[in-house]
Each structure stands twice: as C-alpha cells, then as structure tokens.
PDB file of N, CA and C in Angstrom:
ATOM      1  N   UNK A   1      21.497  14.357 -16.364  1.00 84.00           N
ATOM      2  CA  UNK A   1      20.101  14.385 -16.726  1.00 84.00           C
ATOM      3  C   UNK A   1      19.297  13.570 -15.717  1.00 84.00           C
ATOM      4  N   UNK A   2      18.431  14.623 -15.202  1.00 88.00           N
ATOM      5  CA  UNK A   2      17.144  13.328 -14.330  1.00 88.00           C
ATOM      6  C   UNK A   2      16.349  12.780 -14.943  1.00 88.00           C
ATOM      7  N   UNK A   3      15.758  11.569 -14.577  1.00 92.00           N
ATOM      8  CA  UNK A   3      14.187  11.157 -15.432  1.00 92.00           C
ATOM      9  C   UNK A   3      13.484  11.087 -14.319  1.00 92.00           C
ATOM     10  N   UNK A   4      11.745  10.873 -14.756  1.00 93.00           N
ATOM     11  CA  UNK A   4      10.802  10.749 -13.929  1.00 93.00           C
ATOM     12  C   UNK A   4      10.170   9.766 -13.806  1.00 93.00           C
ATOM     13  N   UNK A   5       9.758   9.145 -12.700  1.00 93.00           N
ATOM     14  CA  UNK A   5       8.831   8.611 -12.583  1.00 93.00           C
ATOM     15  C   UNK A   5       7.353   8.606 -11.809  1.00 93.00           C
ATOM     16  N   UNK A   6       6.898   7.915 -12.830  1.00 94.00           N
ATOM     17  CA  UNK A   6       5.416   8.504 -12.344  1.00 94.00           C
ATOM     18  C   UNK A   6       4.718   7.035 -11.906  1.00 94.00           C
ATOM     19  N   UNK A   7       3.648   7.128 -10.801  1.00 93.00           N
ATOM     20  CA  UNK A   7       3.697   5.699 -10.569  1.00 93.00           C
ATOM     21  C   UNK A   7       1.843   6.114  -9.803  1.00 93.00           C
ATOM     22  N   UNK A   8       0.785   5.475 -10.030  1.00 95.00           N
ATOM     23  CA  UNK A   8      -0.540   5.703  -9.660  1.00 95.00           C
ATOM     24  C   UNK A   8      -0.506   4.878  -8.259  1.00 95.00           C
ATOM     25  N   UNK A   9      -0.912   5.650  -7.194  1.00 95.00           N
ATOM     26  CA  UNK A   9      -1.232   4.751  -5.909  1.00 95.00           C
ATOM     27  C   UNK A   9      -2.626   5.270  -5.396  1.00 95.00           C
ATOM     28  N   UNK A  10      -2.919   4.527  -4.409  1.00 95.00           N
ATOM     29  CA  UNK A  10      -4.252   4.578  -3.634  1.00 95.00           C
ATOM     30  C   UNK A  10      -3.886   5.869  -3.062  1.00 95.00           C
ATOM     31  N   UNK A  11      -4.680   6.643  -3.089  1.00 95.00           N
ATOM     32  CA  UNK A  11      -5.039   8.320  -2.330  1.00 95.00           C
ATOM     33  C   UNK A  11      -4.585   8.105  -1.323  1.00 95.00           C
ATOM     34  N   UNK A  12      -5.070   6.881  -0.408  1.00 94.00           N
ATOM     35  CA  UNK A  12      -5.417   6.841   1.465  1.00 94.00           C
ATOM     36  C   UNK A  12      -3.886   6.163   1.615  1.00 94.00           C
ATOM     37  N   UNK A  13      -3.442   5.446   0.170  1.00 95.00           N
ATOM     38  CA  UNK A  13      -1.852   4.769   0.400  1.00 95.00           C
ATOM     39  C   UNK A  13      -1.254   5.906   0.530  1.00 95.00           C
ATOM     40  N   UNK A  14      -1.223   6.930  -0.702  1.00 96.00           N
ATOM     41  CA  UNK A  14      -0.160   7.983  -0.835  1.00 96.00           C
ATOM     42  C   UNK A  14      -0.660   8.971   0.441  1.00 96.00           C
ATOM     43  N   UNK A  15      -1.867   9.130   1.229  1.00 96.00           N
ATOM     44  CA  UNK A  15      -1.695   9.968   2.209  1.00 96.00           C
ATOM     45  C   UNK A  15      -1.125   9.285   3.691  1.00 96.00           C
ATOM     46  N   UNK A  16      -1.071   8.544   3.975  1.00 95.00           N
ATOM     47  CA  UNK A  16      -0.707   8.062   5.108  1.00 95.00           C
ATOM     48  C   UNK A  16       1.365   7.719   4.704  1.00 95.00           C
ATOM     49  N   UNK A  17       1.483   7.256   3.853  1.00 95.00           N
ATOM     50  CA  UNK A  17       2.864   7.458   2.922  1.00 95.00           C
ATOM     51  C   UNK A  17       4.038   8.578   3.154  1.00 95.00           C
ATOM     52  N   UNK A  18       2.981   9.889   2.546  1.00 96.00           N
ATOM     53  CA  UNK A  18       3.484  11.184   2.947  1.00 96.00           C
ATOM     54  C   UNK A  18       3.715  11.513   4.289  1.00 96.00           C
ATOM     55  N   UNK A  19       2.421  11.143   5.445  1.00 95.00           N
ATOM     56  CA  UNK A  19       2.574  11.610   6.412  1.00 95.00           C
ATOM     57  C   UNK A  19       3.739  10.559   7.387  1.00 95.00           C
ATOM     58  N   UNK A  20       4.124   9.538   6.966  1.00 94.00           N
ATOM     59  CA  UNK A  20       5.043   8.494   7.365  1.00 94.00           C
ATOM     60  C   UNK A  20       6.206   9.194   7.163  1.00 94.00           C
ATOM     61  N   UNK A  21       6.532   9.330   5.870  1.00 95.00           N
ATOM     62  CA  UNK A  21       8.187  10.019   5.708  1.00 95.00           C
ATOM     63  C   UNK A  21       7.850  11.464   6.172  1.00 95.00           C
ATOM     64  N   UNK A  22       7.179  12.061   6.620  1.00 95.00           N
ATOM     65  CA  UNK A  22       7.502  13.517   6.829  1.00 95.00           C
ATOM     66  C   UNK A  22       7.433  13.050   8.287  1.00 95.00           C
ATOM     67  N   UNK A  23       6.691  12.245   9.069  1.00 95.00           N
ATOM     68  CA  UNK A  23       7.207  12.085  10.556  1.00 95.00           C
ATOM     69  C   UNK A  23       8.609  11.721  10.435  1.00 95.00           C
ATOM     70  N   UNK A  24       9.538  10.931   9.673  1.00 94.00           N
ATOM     71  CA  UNK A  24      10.713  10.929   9.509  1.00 94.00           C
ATOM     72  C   UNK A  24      11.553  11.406   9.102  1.00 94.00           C
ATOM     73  N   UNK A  25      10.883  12.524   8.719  1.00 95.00           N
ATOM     74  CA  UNK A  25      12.668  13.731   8.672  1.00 95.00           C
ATOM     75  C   UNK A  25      12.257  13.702   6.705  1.00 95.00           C
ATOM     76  N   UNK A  26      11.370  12.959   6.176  1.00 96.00           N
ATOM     77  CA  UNK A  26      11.793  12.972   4.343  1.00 96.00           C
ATOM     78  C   UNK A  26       9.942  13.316   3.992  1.00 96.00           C
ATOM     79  N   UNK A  27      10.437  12.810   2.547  1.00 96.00           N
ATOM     80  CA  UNK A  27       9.444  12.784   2.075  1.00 96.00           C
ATOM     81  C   UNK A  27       9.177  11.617   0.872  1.00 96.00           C
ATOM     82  N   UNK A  28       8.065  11.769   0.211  1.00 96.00           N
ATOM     83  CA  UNK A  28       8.064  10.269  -0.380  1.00 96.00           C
ATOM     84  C   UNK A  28       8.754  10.141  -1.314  1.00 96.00           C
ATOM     85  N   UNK A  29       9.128  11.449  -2.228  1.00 95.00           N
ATOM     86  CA  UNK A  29      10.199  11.021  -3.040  1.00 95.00           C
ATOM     87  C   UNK A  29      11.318  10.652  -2.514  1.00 95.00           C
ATOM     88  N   UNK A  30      11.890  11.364  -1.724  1.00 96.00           N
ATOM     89  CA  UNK A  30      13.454  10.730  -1.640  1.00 96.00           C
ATOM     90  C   UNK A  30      13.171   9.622  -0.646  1.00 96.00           C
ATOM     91  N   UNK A  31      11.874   8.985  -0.271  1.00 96.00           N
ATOM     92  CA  UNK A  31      11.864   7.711   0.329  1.00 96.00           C
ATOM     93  C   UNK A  31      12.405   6.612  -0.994  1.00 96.00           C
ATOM     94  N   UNK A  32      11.131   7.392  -2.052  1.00 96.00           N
ATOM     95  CA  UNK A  32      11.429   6.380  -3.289  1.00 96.00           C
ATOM     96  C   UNK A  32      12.973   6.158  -3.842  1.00 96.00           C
ATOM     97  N   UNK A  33      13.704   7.728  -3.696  1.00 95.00           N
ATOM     98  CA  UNK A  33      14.755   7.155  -4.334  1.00 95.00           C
ATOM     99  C   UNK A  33      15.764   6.223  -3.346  1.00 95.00           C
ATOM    100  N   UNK A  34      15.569   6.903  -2.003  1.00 96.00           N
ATOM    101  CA  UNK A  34      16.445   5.611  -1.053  1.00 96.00           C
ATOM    102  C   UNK A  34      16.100   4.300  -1.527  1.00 96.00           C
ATOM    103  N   UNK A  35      14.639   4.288  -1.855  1.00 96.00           N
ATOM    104  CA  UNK A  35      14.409   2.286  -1.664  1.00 96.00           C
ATOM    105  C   UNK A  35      14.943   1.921  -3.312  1.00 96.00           C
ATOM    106  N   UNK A  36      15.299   3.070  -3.971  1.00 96.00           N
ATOM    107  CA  UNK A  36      15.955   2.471  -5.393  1.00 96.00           C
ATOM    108  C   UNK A  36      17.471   2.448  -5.174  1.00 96.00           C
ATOM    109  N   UNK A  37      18.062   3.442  -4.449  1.00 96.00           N
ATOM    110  CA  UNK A  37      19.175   3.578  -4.094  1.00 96.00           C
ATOM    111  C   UNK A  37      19.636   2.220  -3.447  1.00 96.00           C
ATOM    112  N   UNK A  38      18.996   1.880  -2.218  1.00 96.00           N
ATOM    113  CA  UNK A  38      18.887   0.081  -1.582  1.00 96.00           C
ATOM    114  C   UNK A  38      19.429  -0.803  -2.552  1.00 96.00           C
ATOM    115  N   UNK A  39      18.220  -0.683  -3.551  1.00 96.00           N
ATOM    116  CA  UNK A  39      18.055  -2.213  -4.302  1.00 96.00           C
ATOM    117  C   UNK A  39      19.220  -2.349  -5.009  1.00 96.00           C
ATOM    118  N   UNK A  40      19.951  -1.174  -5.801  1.00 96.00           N
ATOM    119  CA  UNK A  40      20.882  -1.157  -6.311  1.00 96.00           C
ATOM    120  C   UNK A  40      21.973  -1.846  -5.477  1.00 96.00           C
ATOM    121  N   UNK A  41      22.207  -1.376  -4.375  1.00 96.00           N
ATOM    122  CA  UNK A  41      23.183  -1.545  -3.375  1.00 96.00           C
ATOM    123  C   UNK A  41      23.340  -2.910  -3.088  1.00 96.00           C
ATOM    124  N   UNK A  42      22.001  -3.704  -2.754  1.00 95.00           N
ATOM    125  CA  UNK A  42      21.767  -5.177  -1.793  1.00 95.00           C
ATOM    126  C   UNK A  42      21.434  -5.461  -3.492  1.00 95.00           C
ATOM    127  N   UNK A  43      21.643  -5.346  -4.717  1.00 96.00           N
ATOM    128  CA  UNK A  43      21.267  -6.181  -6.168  1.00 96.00           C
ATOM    129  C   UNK A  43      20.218  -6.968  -6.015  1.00 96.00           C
ATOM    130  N   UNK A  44      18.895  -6.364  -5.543  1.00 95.00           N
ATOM    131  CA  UNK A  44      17.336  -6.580  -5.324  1.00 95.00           C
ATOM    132  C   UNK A  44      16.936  -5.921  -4.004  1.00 95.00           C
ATOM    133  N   UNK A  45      15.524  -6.681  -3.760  1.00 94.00           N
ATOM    134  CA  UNK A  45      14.654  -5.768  -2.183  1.00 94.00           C
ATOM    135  C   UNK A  45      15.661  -5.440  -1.812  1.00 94.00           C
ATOM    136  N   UNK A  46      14.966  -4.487  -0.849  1.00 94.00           N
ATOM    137  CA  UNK A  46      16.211  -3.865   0.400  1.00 94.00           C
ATOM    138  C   UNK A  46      15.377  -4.318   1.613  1.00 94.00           C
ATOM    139  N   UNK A  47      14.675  -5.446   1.265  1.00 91.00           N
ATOM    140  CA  UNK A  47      14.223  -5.926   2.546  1.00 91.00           C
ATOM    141  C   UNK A  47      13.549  -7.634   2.460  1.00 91.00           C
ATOM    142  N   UNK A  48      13.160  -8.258   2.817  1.00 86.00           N
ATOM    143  CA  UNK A  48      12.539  -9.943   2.847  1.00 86.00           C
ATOM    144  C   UNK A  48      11.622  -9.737   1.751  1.00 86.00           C
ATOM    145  N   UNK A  49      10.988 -10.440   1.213  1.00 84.00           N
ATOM    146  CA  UNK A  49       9.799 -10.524   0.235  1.00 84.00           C
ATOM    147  C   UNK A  49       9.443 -11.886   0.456  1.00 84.00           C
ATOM    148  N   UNK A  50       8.533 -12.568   1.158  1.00 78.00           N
ATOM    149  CA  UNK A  50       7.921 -13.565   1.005  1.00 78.00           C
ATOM    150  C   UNK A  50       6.753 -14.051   1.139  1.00 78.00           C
ATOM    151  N   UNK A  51       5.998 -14.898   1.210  1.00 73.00           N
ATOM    152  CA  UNK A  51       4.384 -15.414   0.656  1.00 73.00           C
ATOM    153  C   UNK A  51       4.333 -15.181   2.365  1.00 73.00           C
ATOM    154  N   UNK A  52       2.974 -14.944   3.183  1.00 72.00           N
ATOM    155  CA  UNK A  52       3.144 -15.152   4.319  1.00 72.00           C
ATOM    156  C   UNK A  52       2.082 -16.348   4.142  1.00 72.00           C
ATOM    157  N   UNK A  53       2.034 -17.156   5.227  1.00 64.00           N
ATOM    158  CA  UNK A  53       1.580 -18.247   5.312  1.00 64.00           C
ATOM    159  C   UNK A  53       0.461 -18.405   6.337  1.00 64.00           C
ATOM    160  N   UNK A  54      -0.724 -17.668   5.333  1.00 72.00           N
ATOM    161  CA  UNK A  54      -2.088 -17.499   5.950  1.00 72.00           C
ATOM    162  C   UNK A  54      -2.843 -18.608   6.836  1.00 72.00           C
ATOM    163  N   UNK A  55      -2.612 -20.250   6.780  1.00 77.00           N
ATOM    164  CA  UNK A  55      -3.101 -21.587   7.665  1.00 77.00           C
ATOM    165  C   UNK A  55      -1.365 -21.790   7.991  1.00 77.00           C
ATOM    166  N   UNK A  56      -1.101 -21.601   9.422  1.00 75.00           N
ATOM    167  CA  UNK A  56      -0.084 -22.337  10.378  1.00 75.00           C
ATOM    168  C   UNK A  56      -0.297 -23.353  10.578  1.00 75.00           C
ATOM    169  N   UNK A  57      -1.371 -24.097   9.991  1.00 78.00           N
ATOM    170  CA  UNK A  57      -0.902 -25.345  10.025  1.00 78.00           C
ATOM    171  C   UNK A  57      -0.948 -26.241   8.840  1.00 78.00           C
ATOM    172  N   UNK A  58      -0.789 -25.894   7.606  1.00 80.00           N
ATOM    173  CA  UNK A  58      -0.147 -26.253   6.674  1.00 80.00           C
ATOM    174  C   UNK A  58       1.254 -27.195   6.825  1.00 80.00           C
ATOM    175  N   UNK A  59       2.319 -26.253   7.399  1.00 81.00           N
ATOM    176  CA  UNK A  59       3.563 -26.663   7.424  1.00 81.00           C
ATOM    177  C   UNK A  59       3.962 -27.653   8.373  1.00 81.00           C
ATOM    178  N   UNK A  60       2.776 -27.806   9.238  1.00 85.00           N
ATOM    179  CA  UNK A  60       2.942 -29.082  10.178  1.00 85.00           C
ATOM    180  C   UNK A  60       2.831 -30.753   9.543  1.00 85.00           C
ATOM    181  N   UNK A  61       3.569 -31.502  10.000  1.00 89.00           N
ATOM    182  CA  UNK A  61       3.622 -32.708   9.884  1.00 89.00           C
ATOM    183  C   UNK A  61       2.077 -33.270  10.197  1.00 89.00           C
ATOM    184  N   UNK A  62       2.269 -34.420   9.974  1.00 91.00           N
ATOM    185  CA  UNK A  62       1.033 -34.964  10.233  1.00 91.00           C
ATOM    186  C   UNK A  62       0.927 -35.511  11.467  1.00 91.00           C
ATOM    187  N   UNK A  63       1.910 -36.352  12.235  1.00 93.00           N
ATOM    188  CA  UNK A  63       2.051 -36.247  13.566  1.00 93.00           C
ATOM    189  C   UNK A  63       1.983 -34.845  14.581  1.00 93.00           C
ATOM    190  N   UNK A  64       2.705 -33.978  13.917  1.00 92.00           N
ATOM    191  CA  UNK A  64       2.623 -32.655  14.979  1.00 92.00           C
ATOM    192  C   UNK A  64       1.343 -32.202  14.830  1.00 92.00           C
ATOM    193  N   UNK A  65       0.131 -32.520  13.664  1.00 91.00           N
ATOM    194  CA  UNK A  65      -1.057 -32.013  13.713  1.00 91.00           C
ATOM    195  C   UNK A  65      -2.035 -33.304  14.907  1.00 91.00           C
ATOM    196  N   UNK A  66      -1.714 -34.364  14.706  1.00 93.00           N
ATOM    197  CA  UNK A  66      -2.392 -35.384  15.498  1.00 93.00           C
ATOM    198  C   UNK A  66      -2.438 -34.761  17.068  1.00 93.00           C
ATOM    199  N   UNK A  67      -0.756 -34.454  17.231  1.00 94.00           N
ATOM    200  CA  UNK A  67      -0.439 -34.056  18.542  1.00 94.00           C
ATOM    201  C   UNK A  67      -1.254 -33.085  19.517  1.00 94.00           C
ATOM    202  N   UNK A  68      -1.548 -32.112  17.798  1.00 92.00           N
ATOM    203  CA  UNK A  68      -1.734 -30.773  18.676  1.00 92.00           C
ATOM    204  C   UNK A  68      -3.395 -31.069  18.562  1.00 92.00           C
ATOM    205  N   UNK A  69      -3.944 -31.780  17.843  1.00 93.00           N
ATOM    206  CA  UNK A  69      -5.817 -32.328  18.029  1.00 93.00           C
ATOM    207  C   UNK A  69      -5.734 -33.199  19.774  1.00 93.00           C
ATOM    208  N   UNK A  70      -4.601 -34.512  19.940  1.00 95.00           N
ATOM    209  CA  UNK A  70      -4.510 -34.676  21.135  1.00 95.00           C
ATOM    210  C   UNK A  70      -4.508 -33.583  22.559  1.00 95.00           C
ATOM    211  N   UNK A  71      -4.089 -32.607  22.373  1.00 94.00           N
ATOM    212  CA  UNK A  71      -3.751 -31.807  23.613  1.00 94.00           C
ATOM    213  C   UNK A  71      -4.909 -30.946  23.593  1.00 94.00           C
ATOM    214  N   UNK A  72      -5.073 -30.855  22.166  1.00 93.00           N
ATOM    215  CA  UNK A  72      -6.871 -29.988  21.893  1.00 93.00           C
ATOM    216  C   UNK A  72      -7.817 -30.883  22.491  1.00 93.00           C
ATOM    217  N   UNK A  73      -8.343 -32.190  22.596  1.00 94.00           N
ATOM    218  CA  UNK A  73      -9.023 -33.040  23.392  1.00 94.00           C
ATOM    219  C   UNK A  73      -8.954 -33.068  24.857  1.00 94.00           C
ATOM    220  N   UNK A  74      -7.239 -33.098  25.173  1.00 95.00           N
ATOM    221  CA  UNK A  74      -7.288 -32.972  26.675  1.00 95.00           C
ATOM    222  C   UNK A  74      -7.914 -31.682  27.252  1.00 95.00           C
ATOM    223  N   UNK A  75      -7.413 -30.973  27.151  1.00 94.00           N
ATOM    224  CA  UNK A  75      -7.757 -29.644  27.780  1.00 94.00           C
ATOM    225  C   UNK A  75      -9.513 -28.952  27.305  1.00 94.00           C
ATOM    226  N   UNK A  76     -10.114 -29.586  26.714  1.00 92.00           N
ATOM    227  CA  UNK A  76     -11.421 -29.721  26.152  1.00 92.00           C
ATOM    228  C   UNK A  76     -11.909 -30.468  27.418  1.00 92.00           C
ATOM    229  N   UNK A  77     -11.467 -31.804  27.284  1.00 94.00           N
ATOM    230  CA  UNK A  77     -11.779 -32.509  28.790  1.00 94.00           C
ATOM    231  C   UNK A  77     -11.999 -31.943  30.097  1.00 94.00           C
ATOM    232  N   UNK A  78     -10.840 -30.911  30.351  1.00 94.00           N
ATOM    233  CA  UNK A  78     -10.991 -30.571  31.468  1.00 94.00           C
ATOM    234  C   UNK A  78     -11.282 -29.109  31.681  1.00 94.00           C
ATOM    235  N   UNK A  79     -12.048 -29.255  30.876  1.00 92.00           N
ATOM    236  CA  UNK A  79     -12.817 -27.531  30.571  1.00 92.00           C
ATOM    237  C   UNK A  79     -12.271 -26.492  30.492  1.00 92.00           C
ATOM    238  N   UNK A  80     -10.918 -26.428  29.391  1.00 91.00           N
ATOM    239  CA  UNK A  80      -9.979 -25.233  29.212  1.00 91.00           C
ATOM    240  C   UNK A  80     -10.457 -24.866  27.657  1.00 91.00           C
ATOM    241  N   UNK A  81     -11.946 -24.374  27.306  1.00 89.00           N
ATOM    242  CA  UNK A  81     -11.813 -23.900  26.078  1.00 89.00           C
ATOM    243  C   UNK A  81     -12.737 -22.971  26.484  1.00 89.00           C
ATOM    244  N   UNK A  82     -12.838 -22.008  24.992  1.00 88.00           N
ATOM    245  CA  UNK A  82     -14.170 -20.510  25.332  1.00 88.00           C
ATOM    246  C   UNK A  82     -15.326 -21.562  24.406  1.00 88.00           C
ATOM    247  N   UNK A  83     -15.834 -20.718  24.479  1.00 90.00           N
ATOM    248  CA  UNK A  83     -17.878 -21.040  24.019  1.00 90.00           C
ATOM    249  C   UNK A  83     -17.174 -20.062  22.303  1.00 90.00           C
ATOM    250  N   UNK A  84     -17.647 -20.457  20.875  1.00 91.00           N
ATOM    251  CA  UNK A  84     -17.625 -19.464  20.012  1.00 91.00           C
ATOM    252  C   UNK A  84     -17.908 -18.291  20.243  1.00 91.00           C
ATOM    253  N   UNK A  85     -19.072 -17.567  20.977  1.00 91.00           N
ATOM    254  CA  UNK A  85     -19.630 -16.191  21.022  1.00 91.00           C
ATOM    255  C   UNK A  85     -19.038 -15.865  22.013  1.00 91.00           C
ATOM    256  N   UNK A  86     -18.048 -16.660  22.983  1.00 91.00           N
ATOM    257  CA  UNK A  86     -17.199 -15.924  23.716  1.00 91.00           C
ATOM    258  C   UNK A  86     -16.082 -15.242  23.289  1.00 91.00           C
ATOM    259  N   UNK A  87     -15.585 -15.785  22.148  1.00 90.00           N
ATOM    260  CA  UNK A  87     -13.919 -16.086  21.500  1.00 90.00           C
ATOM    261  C   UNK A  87     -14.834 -14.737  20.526  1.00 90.00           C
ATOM    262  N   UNK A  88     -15.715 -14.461  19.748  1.00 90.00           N
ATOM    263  CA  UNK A  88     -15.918 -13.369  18.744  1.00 90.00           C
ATOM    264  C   UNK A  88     -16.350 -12.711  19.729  1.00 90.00           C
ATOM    265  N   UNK A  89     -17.268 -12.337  20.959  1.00 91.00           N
ATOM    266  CA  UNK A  89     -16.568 -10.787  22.086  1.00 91.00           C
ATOM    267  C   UNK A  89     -15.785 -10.479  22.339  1.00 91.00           C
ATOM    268  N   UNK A  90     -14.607 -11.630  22.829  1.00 89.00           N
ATOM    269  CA  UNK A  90     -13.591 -10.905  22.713  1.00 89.00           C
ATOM    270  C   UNK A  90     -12.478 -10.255  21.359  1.00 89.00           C
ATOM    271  N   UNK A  91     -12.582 -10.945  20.289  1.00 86.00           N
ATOM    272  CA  UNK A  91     -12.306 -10.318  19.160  1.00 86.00           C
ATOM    273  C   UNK A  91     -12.669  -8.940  19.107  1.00 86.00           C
ATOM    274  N   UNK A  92     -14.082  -9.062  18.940  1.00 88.00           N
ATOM    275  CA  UNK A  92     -14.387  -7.589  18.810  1.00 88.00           C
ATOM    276  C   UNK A  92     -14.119  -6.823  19.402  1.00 88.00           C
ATOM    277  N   UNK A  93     -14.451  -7.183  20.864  1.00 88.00           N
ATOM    278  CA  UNK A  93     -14.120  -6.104  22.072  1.00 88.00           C
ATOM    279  C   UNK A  93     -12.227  -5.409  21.319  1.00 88.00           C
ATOM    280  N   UNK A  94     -11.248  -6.437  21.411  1.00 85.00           N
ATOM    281  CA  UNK A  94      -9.887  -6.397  21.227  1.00 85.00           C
ATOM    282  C   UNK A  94      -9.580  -5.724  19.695  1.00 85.00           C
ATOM    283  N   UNK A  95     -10.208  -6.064  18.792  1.00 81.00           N
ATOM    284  CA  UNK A  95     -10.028  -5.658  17.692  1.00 81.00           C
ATOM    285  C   UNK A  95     -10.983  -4.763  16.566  1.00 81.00           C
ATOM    286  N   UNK A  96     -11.788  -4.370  17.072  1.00 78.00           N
ATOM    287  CA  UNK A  96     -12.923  -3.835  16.646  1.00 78.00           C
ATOM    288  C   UNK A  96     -13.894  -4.618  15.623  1.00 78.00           C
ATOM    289  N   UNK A  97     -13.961  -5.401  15.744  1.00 71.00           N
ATOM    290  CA  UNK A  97     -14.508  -5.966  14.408  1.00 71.00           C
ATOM    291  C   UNK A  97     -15.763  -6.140  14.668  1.00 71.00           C
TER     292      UNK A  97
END
C-alpha cells in the first residue's frame, strides 16, 4: 500500500524545484522520496542543519576583536579604506542591489 503526501510550498519554490530535478535526470517527487529514503538511511538529515551565524564576529574573543579594530586603525592610517558610497557602488554595481 502507498500513502500520500501532500505538503503546501511557495509557487516560485515549487517552480524553480521542478525545474532543478528535471535538469537532473528526476523529478520532485522522487527527489522527495530520495531525501526520505536518506533520512531513513543516515537516522536524520541527509545533510548539515545548522544556525548560520549572521555577525562573524560574535564568535571572536575579545582580544581577537581588539586585534582586528588594531589593524582596522593601521591601515585607516595609511589610507587603505573605501569612502561608504564607494563600498555601496560597488555592491550594487556587483550585486544588483
């Protein structure tokens, strides 16, 4: 006996989704059942799951933050930084924003 599942996603998720596994040879169901097939296999994800860590410098010490304000001063000194409206042209230019 099969069962079903039914599961609501974003339109623009489930279309870019579809067109992902059909560039790969499948489709989204039997993507779904591989990644259930996985979990069974590895007894959870079939891949990492973790928080990503939006401020890199959180996890710094308090010395390695002093350090890195020190080397931020030097090179400030000797005129190795952009202007703000330089650093957001190039954003944009690079990333569209």
């Amino acid at each position: 006996m099969a069962s079903t599942i039914q599961v609501r996603v974003d339109d623009d998720l489930k279309a870019k989704s579809d067109a992902l596994f059909k560039d790969l040879g499948t489709d989204t169901t039997t993507a779904i059942r591989m990644f259930l097939t996985q979990a069974l296999a590895v007894n959870g994800f079939p891949f990492e799951i973790k928080r990503v860590n939006v401020n890199p410098y959180e996890t710094l010490a308090e010395y390695e933050m002093l350090d890195k304000l020190e080397k931020s001063r030097k090179h400030a000194a000797q005129g190795m930084y952009k202007e703000a409206a330089e650093v957001s042209r190039d954003m944009r230019a690079r990333y569209g924003l």
